[in-house]
Amino acid sequence: ETGVTQSPTHLIKTRGQQVTLRCSSQSGHNTVSWYQQALGQGPQFIFQYYREEENGRGNFPPRFSGLQFPNYSSELNVNALELDDSALYLCASSVDRSSYEQYFGPGTRLTVT
Amino acid sequence: TQLLEQSPQFLSIQEGENLTVYCNSSSVFSSLQWYRQEPGEGPVLLVTVVTGGEVKKLKRLTFQFGDARKDSSLHITAAQPGDTGLYLCAGDTTNAGKSTFGDGTTLTVKP
């Protein structure tokens, strides 16, 4: 059984650019959630995908979007990057959309300059 | 307004000491999780509590869920340097797998 992996580990982008972050969920987990963790804070829920459909969204603007694929991989896309988007982005997989136990990847550290 | 308040924000103790950290809210949770996060890594799930008044033990760690399911505590006995990390609590109010996290307690255990 493989764990949750994310790529890239670190990324530096310029304000206004677009970025795509990738996640590979744990095998057999059909639900993935994405979180943003700013320095010194807890993770903030961005959205959740269940069987390739968005299944709930936190308080994030539409320029944050996602995709989930049948092979347990998923993407987080952020358009028109702002300085405040600098954070650790975490994905977490769970066995089902109602499961409260989530397994996190190591995160992608995004820096926007 | 933070849904989950964790205290203290920072805690620095000597190896061998005991400690308790708290997670409080005005909301009722269907479940509450505790995670530990080390620098540069994602949170690692330690325990889930679902029943009011529930107590779970994981080696030297004792987790308690309040009777009203609004608060929780984590007690560590004889802390070790390996316990150093950010301890996060997360709650699910909707029973729909979408967690709200507190801002965590940063624990440092000095040898």
PDB file of C-alpha atoms in Angstrom:
ATOM      1  CA  GLU A   1       0.000   0.000   0.000  1.00  0.00           C
ATOM      2  CA  THR A   2       1.486   3.325  -1.060  1.00  0.00           C
ATOM      3  CA  GLY A   3       0.934   6.555   0.807  1.00  0.00           C
ATOM      4  CA  VAL A   4      -0.145   9.943  -0.478  1.00  0.00           C
ATOM      5  CA  THR A   5       2.421  11.695  -2.643  1.00  0.00           C
ATOM      6  CA  GLN A   6       2.558  15.266  -3.942  1.00  0.00           C
ATOM      7  CA  SER A   7       4.600  17.071  -6.566  1.00  0.00           C
ATOM      8  CA  PRO A   8       6.479  19.263  -6.816  1.00  0.00           C
ATOM      9  CA  THR A   9       7.955  19.645  -3.338  1.00  0.00           C
ATOM     10  CA  HIS A  10       8.703  23.334  -3.768  1.00  0.00           C
ATOM     11  CA  LEU A  11       7.639  25.885  -6.343  1.00  0.00           C
ATOM     12  CA  ILE A  12       8.334  29.573  -6.896  1.00  0.00           C
ATOM     13  CA  LYS A  13       5.962  31.599  -9.071  1.00  0.00           C
ATOM     14  CA  THR A  14       5.431  35.242  -9.919  1.00  0.00           C
ATOM     15  CA  ARG A  15       2.270  37.176  -9.087  1.00  0.00           C
ATOM     16  CA  GLY A  16      -0.306  36.782 -11.872  1.00  0.00           C
ATOM     17  CA  GLN A  17       0.967  33.409 -13.061  1.00  0.00           C
ATOM     18  CA  GLN A  18      -0.899  30.109 -12.951  1.00  0.00           C
ATOM     19  CA  VAL A  19       0.176  26.953 -11.109  1.00  0.00           C
ATOM     20  CA  THR A  20      -0.806  23.280 -11.097  1.00  0.00           C
ATOM     21  CA  LEU A  21      -0.082  21.077  -8.105  1.00  0.00           C
ATOM     22  CA  ARG A  22      -0.424  17.305  -8.234  1.00  0.00           C
ATOM     23  CA  CYS A  23      -1.404  14.627  -5.774  1.00  0.00           C
ATOM     24  CA  SER A  24      -1.521  10.858  -5.910  1.00  0.00           C
ATOM     25  CA  SER A  25      -3.984   9.445  -3.417  1.00  0.00           C
ATOM     26  CA  GLN A  26      -3.664   6.272  -1.419  1.00  0.00           C
ATOM     27  CA  SER A  27      -4.808   3.268  -3.440  1.00  0.00           C
ATOM     28  CA  GLY A  28      -8.495   2.542  -2.980  1.00  0.00           C
ATOM     29  CA  HIS A  29      -9.327   6.012  -1.660  1.00  0.00           C
ATOM     30  CA  ASN A  30     -11.993   7.654  -3.815  1.00  0.00           C
ATOM     31  CA  THR A  31     -12.008  10.999  -2.034  1.00  0.00           C
ATOM     32  CA  VAL A  32      -9.357  13.709  -2.020  1.00  0.00           C
ATOM     33  CA  SER A  33      -9.388  17.006  -0.182  1.00  0.00           C
ATOM     34  CA  TRP A  34      -7.084  19.965  -0.674  1.00  0.00           C
ATOM     35  CA  TYR A  35      -5.977  22.321   2.082  1.00  0.00           C
ATOM     36  CA  GLN A  36      -3.961  25.538   2.244  1.00  0.00           C
ATOM     37  CA  GLN A  37      -1.709  25.992   5.269  1.00  0.00           C
ATOM     38  CA  ALA A  38      -0.229  29.437   5.778  1.00  0.00           C
ATOM     39  CA  LEU A  39       2.787  29.819   8.021  1.00  0.00           C
ATOM     40  CA  GLY A  40       1.837  29.503  11.686  1.00  0.00           C
ATOM     41  CA  GLN A  41      -1.724  28.412  10.974  1.00  0.00           C
ATOM     42  CA  GLY A  42      -3.685  25.216  10.660  1.00  0.00           C
ATOM     43  CA  PRO A  43      -4.766  23.826   7.283  1.00  0.00           C
ATOM     44  CA  GLN A  44      -7.748  25.585   5.670  1.00  0.00           C
ATOM     45  CA  PHE A  45     -10.161  23.479   3.599  1.00  0.00           C
ATOM     46  CA  ILE A  46     -10.176  24.434  -0.098  1.00  0.00           C
ATOM     47  CA  PHE A  47     -12.390  21.736  -1.645  1.00  0.00           C
ATOM     48  CA  GLN A  48     -13.065  18.040  -1.809  1.00  0.00           C
ATOM     49  CA  TYR A  49     -13.451  15.719  -4.799  1.00  0.00           C
ATOM     50  CA  TYR A  50     -15.356  12.460  -4.709  1.00  0.00           C
ATOM     51  CA  ARG A  51     -15.367  10.172  -7.751  1.00  0.00           C
ATOM     52  CA  GLU A  52     -14.161  13.007  -9.998  1.00  0.00           C
ATOM     53  CA  GLU A  53     -16.858  15.487  -8.927  1.00  0.00           C
ATOM     54  CA  GLU A  54     -16.442  18.459  -6.586  1.00  0.00           C
ATOM     55  CA  ASN A  55     -18.100  17.573  -3.274  1.00  0.00           C
ATOM     56  CA  GLY A  56     -17.883  20.692  -1.167  1.00  0.00           C
ATOM     57  CA  ARG A  57     -15.842  23.854  -1.149  1.00  0.00           C
ATOM     58  CA  GLY A  58     -14.386  26.120   1.493  1.00  0.00           C
ATOM     59  CA  ASN A  59     -14.113  29.894   1.434  1.00  0.00           C
ATOM     60  CA  PHE A  60     -11.789  30.157  -1.566  1.00  0.00           C
ATOM     61  CA  PRO A  61     -12.373  32.123  -4.798  1.00  0.00           C
ATOM     62  CA  PRO A  62     -13.111  30.447  -8.159  1.00  0.00           C
ATOM     63  CA  ARG A  63      -9.521  30.925  -9.322  1.00  0.00           C
ATOM     64  CA  PHE A  64      -8.825  27.875  -7.152  1.00  0.00           C
ATOM     65  CA  SER A  65     -10.011  24.852  -9.123  1.00  0.00           C
ATOM     66  CA  GLY A  66      -9.386  21.147  -9.131  1.00  0.00           C
ATOM     67  CA  LEU A  67      -9.616  17.899 -11.006  1.00  0.00           C
ATOM     68  CA  GLN A  68      -9.697  14.291  -9.897  1.00  0.00           C
ATOM     69  CA  PHE A  69      -8.858  11.409 -12.216  1.00  0.00           C
ATOM     70  CA  PRO A  70      -9.894   7.737 -12.164  1.00  0.00           C
ATOM     71  CA  ASN A  71      -6.352   6.604 -11.352  1.00  0.00           C
ATOM     72  CA  TYR A  72      -6.426   8.151  -7.823  1.00  0.00           C
ATOM     73  CA  SER A  73      -4.520  11.256  -8.949  1.00  0.00           C
ATOM     74  CA  SER A  74      -5.754  14.820  -8.648  1.00  0.00           C
ATOM     75  CA  GLU A  75      -4.738  18.395  -9.386  1.00  0.00           C
ATOM     76  CA  LEU A  76      -5.118  21.778  -7.750  1.00  0.00           C
ATOM     77  CA  ASN A  77      -4.975  24.714 -10.148  1.00  0.00           C
ATOM     78  CA  VAL A  78      -4.594  28.303  -9.052  1.00  0.00           C
ATOM     79  CA  ASN A  79      -4.942  31.138 -11.566  1.00  0.00           C
ATOM     80  CA  ALA A  80      -3.847  34.769 -11.253  1.00  0.00           C
ATOM     81  CA  LEU A  81      -1.557  34.066  -8.320  1.00  0.00           C
ATOM     82  CA  GLU A  82      -1.451  36.592  -5.495  1.00  0.00           C
ATOM     83  CA  LEU A  83       1.249  37.091  -2.866  1.00  0.00           C
ATOM     84  CA  ASP A  84      -1.117  35.758  -0.186  1.00  0.00           C
ATOM     85  CA  ASP A  85      -1.310  32.444  -2.030  1.00  0.00           C
ATOM     86  CA  SER A  86       2.153  31.638  -0.675  1.00  0.00           C
ATOM     87  CA  ALA A  87       1.590  28.636   1.567  1.00  0.00           C
ATOM     88  CA  LEU A  88       1.964  24.884   2.002  1.00  0.00           C
ATOM     89  CA  TYR A  89      -0.668  23.090  -0.075  1.00  0.00           C
ATOM     90  CA  LEU A  90      -1.719  19.724   1.275  1.00  0.00           C
ATOM     91  CA  CYS A  91      -3.812  17.012  -0.245  1.00  0.00           C
ATOM     92  CA  ALA A  92      -5.461  14.348   1.866  1.00  0.00           C
ATOM     93  CA  SER A  93      -7.142  11.168   0.749  1.00  0.00           C
ATOM     94  CA  SER A  94      -9.843   9.212   2.498  1.00  0.00           C
ATOM     95  CA  VAL A  95     -11.571   5.949   1.765  1.00  0.00           C
ATOM     96  CA  ASP A  96     -14.943   7.615   1.236  1.00  0.00           C
ATOM     97  CA  ARG A  97     -16.476  11.120   1.177  1.00  0.00           C
ATOM     98  CA  SER A  98     -18.049  10.673   4.625  1.00  0.00           C
ATOM     99  CA  SER A  99     -14.881   9.324   6.223  1.00  0.00           C
ATOM    100  CA  TYR A 100     -13.416  11.625   8.847  1.00  0.00           C
ATOM    101  CA  GLU A 101      -9.999   9.956   8.796  1.00  0.00           C
ATOM    102  CA  GLN A 102      -7.738  11.579   6.248  1.00  0.00           C
ATOM    103  CA  TYR A 103      -4.212  10.703   5.187  1.00  0.00           C
ATOM    104  CA  PHE A 104      -2.077  13.643   4.153  1.00  0.00           C
ATOM    105  CA  GLY A 105       0.703  13.988   1.650  1.00  0.00           C
ATOM    106  CA  PRO A 106       3.899  15.911   2.477  1.00  0.00           C
ATOM    107  CA  GLY A 107       2.647  19.051   0.763  1.00  0.00           C
ATOM    108  CA  THR A 108       3.886  21.460  -1.886  1.00  0.00           C
ATOM    109  CA  ARG A 109       5.483  24.674  -0.657  1.00  0.00           C
ATOM    110  CA  LEU A 110       4.388  27.474  -3.023  1.00  0.00           C
ATOM    111  CA  THR A 111       6.111  30.849  -2.892  1.00  0.00           C
ATOM    112  CA  VAL A 112       4.633  33.732  -4.897  1.00  0.00           C
ATOM    113  CA  THR A 113       6.927  36.702  -5.468  1.00  0.00           C
TER     114      THR A 113
ATOM    115  CA  THR B   1     -13.652  33.714  14.048  1.00  0.00           C
ATOM    116  CA  GLN B   2     -11.684  30.510  14.590  1.00  0.00           C
ATOM    117  CA  LEU B   3     -14.045  27.570  14.968  1.00  0.00           C
ATOM    118  CA  LEU B   4     -11.488  25.552  16.924  1.00  0.00           C
ATOM    119  CA  GLU B   5      -9.287  27.274  19.494  1.00  0.00           C
ATOM    120  CA  GLN B   6      -6.147  25.478  20.566  1.00  0.00           C
ATOM    121  CA  SER B   7      -4.111  26.334  23.639  1.00  0.00           C
ATOM    122  CA  PRO B   8      -1.437  26.986  24.453  1.00  0.00           C
ATOM    123  CA  GLN B   9      -0.084  28.193  21.130  1.00  0.00           C
ATOM    124  CA  PHE B  10       3.494  27.351  22.124  1.00  0.00           C
ATOM    125  CA  LEU B  11       4.822  25.007  24.804  1.00  0.00           C
ATOM    126  CA  SER B  12       8.456  24.311  25.672  1.00  0.00           C
ATOM    127  CA  ILE B  13       9.243  21.705  28.327  1.00  0.00           C
ATOM    128  CA  GLN B  14      12.025  19.439  29.526  1.00  0.00           C
ATOM    129  CA  GLU B  15      12.220  15.754  28.725  1.00  0.00           C
ATOM    130  CA  GLY B  16      10.289  13.704  31.275  1.00  0.00           C
ATOM    131  CA  GLU B  17       7.669  16.346  32.077  1.00  0.00           C
ATOM    132  CA  ASN B  18       3.934  15.872  31.583  1.00  0.00           C
ATOM    133  CA  LEU B  19       1.768  18.253  29.563  1.00  0.00           C
ATOM    134  CA  THR B  20      -1.779  18.833  28.405  1.00  0.00           C
ATOM    135  CA  VAL B  21      -2.942  20.764  25.340  1.00  0.00           C
ATOM    136  CA  TYR B  22      -6.495  21.799  24.665  1.00  0.00           C
ATOM    137  CA  CYS B  23      -8.889  22.137  21.751  1.00  0.00           C
ATOM    138  CA  ASN B  24     -12.083  24.111  22.397  1.00  0.00           C
ATOM    139  CA  SER B  25     -15.095  25.186  20.379  1.00  0.00           C
ATOM    140  CA  SER B  26     -18.639  26.432  20.757  1.00  0.00           C
ATOM    141  CA  SER B  27     -19.735  23.976  18.060  1.00  0.00           C
ATOM    142  CA  VAL B  28     -20.667  20.332  18.473  1.00  0.00           C
ATOM    143  CA  PHE B  29     -18.570  17.911  16.462  1.00  0.00           C
ATOM    144  CA  SER B  30     -19.604  14.536  15.101  1.00  0.00           C
ATOM    145  CA  SER B  31     -15.950  13.530  15.322  1.00  0.00           C
ATOM    146  CA  LEU B  32     -12.648  15.086  16.279  1.00  0.00           C
ATOM    147  CA  GLN B  33      -9.163  14.140  15.168  1.00  0.00           C
ATOM    148  CA  TRP B  34      -5.707  14.861  16.533  1.00  0.00           C
ATOM    149  CA  TYR B  35      -2.764  15.118  14.161  1.00  0.00           C
ATOM    150  CA  ARG B  36       0.952  15.718  14.620  1.00  0.00           C
ATOM    151  CA  GLN B  37       2.855  17.653  11.980  1.00  0.00           C
ATOM    152  CA  GLU B  38       6.617  17.950  11.701  1.00  0.00           C
ATOM    153  CA  PRO B  39       8.346  20.722   9.710  1.00  0.00           C
ATOM    154  CA  GLY B  40       8.161  20.168   5.954  1.00  0.00           C
ATOM    155  CA  GLU B  41       5.697  17.309   6.246  1.00  0.00           C
ATOM    156  CA  GLY B  42       1.959  16.797   6.187  1.00  0.00           C
ATOM    157  CA  PRO B  43      -0.104  16.117   9.317  1.00  0.00           C
ATOM    158  CA  VAL B  44      -0.122  12.516  10.544  1.00  0.00           C
ATOM    159  CA  LEU B  45      -3.323  11.207  12.077  1.00  0.00           C
ATOM    160  CA  LEU B  46      -2.916  10.183  15.735  1.00  0.00           C
ATOM    161  CA  VAL B  47      -6.459   9.404  16.846  1.00  0.00           C
ATOM    162  CA  THR B  48     -10.161   9.940  16.168  1.00  0.00           C
ATOM    163  CA  VAL B  49     -12.736  10.383  18.923  1.00  0.00           C
ATOM    164  CA  VAL B  50     -16.448  10.233  18.203  1.00  0.00           C
ATOM    165  CA  THR B  51     -18.319   9.622  21.473  1.00  0.00           C
ATOM    166  CA  GLY B  52     -18.812  12.266  24.156  1.00  0.00           C
ATOM    167  CA  GLY B  53     -16.671  11.452  27.191  1.00  0.00           C
ATOM    168  CA  GLU B  54     -14.520   9.048  25.209  1.00  0.00           C
ATOM    169  CA  VAL B  55     -10.930   8.487  26.358  1.00  0.00           C
ATOM    170  CA  LYS B  56      -8.343   6.898  24.084  1.00  0.00           C
ATOM    171  CA  LYS B  57      -4.773   6.002  24.938  1.00  0.00           C
ATOM    172  CA  LEU B  58      -1.894   5.685  22.504  1.00  0.00           C
ATOM    173  CA  LYS B  59       1.221   4.695  24.469  1.00  0.00           C
ATOM    174  CA  ARG B  60       2.096   7.853  26.471  1.00  0.00           C
ATOM    175  CA  LEU B  61      -0.632   9.942  24.816  1.00  0.00           C
ATOM    176  CA  THR B  62      -4.139  10.179  26.293  1.00  0.00           C
ATOM    177  CA  PHE B  63      -6.934  11.821  24.313  1.00  0.00           C
ATOM    178  CA  GLN B  64     -10.257  12.886  25.800  1.00  0.00           C
ATOM    179  CA  PHE B  65     -13.406  14.082  24.059  1.00  0.00           C
ATOM    180  CA  GLY B  66     -15.670  16.334  26.105  1.00  0.00           C
ATOM    181  CA  ASP B  67     -19.088  15.067  27.182  1.00  0.00           C
ATOM    182  CA  ALA B  68     -20.810  17.658  24.966  1.00  0.00           C
ATOM    183  CA  ARG B  69     -18.496  16.886  22.019  1.00  0.00           C
ATOM    184  CA  LYS B  70     -17.330  20.529  21.890  1.00  0.00           C
ATOM    185  CA  ASP B  71     -13.824  20.166  23.272  1.00  0.00           C
ATOM    186  CA  SER B  72     -10.919  17.778  23.566  1.00  0.00           C
ATOM    187  CA  SER B  73      -7.578  17.446  25.316  1.00  0.00           C
ATOM    188  CA  LEU B  74      -4.327  15.662  24.655  1.00  0.00           C
ATOM    189  CA  HIS B  75      -2.168  14.660  27.612  1.00  0.00           C
ATOM    190  CA  ILE B  76       1.401  13.446  27.154  1.00  0.00           C
ATOM    191  CA  THR B  77       3.147  11.622  29.980  1.00  0.00           C
ATOM    192  CA  ALA B  78       6.925  11.722  30.332  1.00  0.00           C
ATOM    193  CA  ALA B  79       7.469  13.732  27.164  1.00  0.00           C
ATOM    194  CA  GLN B  80      10.413  12.840  24.945  1.00  0.00           C
ATOM    195  CA  PRO B  81      12.292  14.921  22.337  1.00  0.00           C
ATOM    196  CA  GLY B  82      10.625  12.787  19.650  1.00  0.00           C
ATOM    197  CA  ASP B  83       7.268  14.240  20.706  1.00  0.00           C
ATOM    198  CA  THR B  84       8.358  17.633  19.383  1.00  0.00           C
ATOM    199  CA  GLY B  85       6.024  18.921  16.683  1.00  0.00           C
ATOM    200  CA  LEU B  86       2.853  20.807  15.855  1.00  0.00           C
ATOM    201  CA  TYR B  87      -0.244  19.194  17.354  1.00  0.00           C
ATOM    202  CA  LEU B  88      -3.411  19.959  15.433  1.00  0.00           C
ATOM    203  CA  CYS B  89      -7.000  19.169  16.281  1.00  0.00           C
ATOM    204  CA  ALA B  90      -9.604  18.952  13.536  1.00  0.00           C
ATOM    205  CA  GLY B  91     -13.356  18.614  13.788  1.00  0.00           C
ATOM    206  CA  ASP B  92     -16.131  17.580  11.458  1.00  0.00           C
ATOM    207  CA  THR B  93     -19.500  19.218  12.218  1.00  0.00           C
ATOM    208  CA  THR B  94     -21.339  17.834   9.224  1.00  0.00           C
ATOM    209  CA  ASN B  95     -20.285  14.177   9.299  1.00  0.00           C
ATOM    210  CA  ALA B  96     -19.360  14.742   5.664  1.00  0.00           C
ATOM    211  CA  GLY B  97     -15.617  14.290   5.763  1.00  0.00           C
ATOM    212  CA  LYS B  98     -14.743  17.998   5.630  1.00  0.00           C
ATOM    213  CA  SER B  99     -12.573  18.977   8.545  1.00  0.00           C
ATOM    214  CA  THR B 100     -11.986  22.316  10.229  1.00  0.00           C
ATOM    215  CA  PHE B 101      -8.559  22.629  11.811  1.00  0.00           C
ATOM    216  CA  GLY B 102      -7.324  24.645  14.746  1.00  0.00           C
ATOM    217  CA  ASP B 103      -4.055  26.574  14.450  1.00  0.00           C
ATOM    218  CA  GLY B 104      -2.218  24.027  16.555  1.00  0.00           C
ATOM    219  CA  THR B 105       0.071  23.861  19.572  1.00  0.00           C
ATOM    220  CA  THR B 106       3.795  23.901  18.821  1.00  0.00           C
ATOM    221  CA  LEU B 107       5.475  21.593  21.341  1.00  0.00           C
ATOM    222  CA  THR B 108       9.219  21.570  21.945  1.00  0.00           C
ATOM    223  CA  VAL B 109      10.666  18.929  24.257  1.00  0.00           C
ATOM    224  CA  LYS B 110      14.237  19.676  25.283  1.00  0.00           C
ATOM    225  CA  PRO B 111      16.611  16.810  26.148  1.00  0.00           C
TER     226      PRO B 111
END
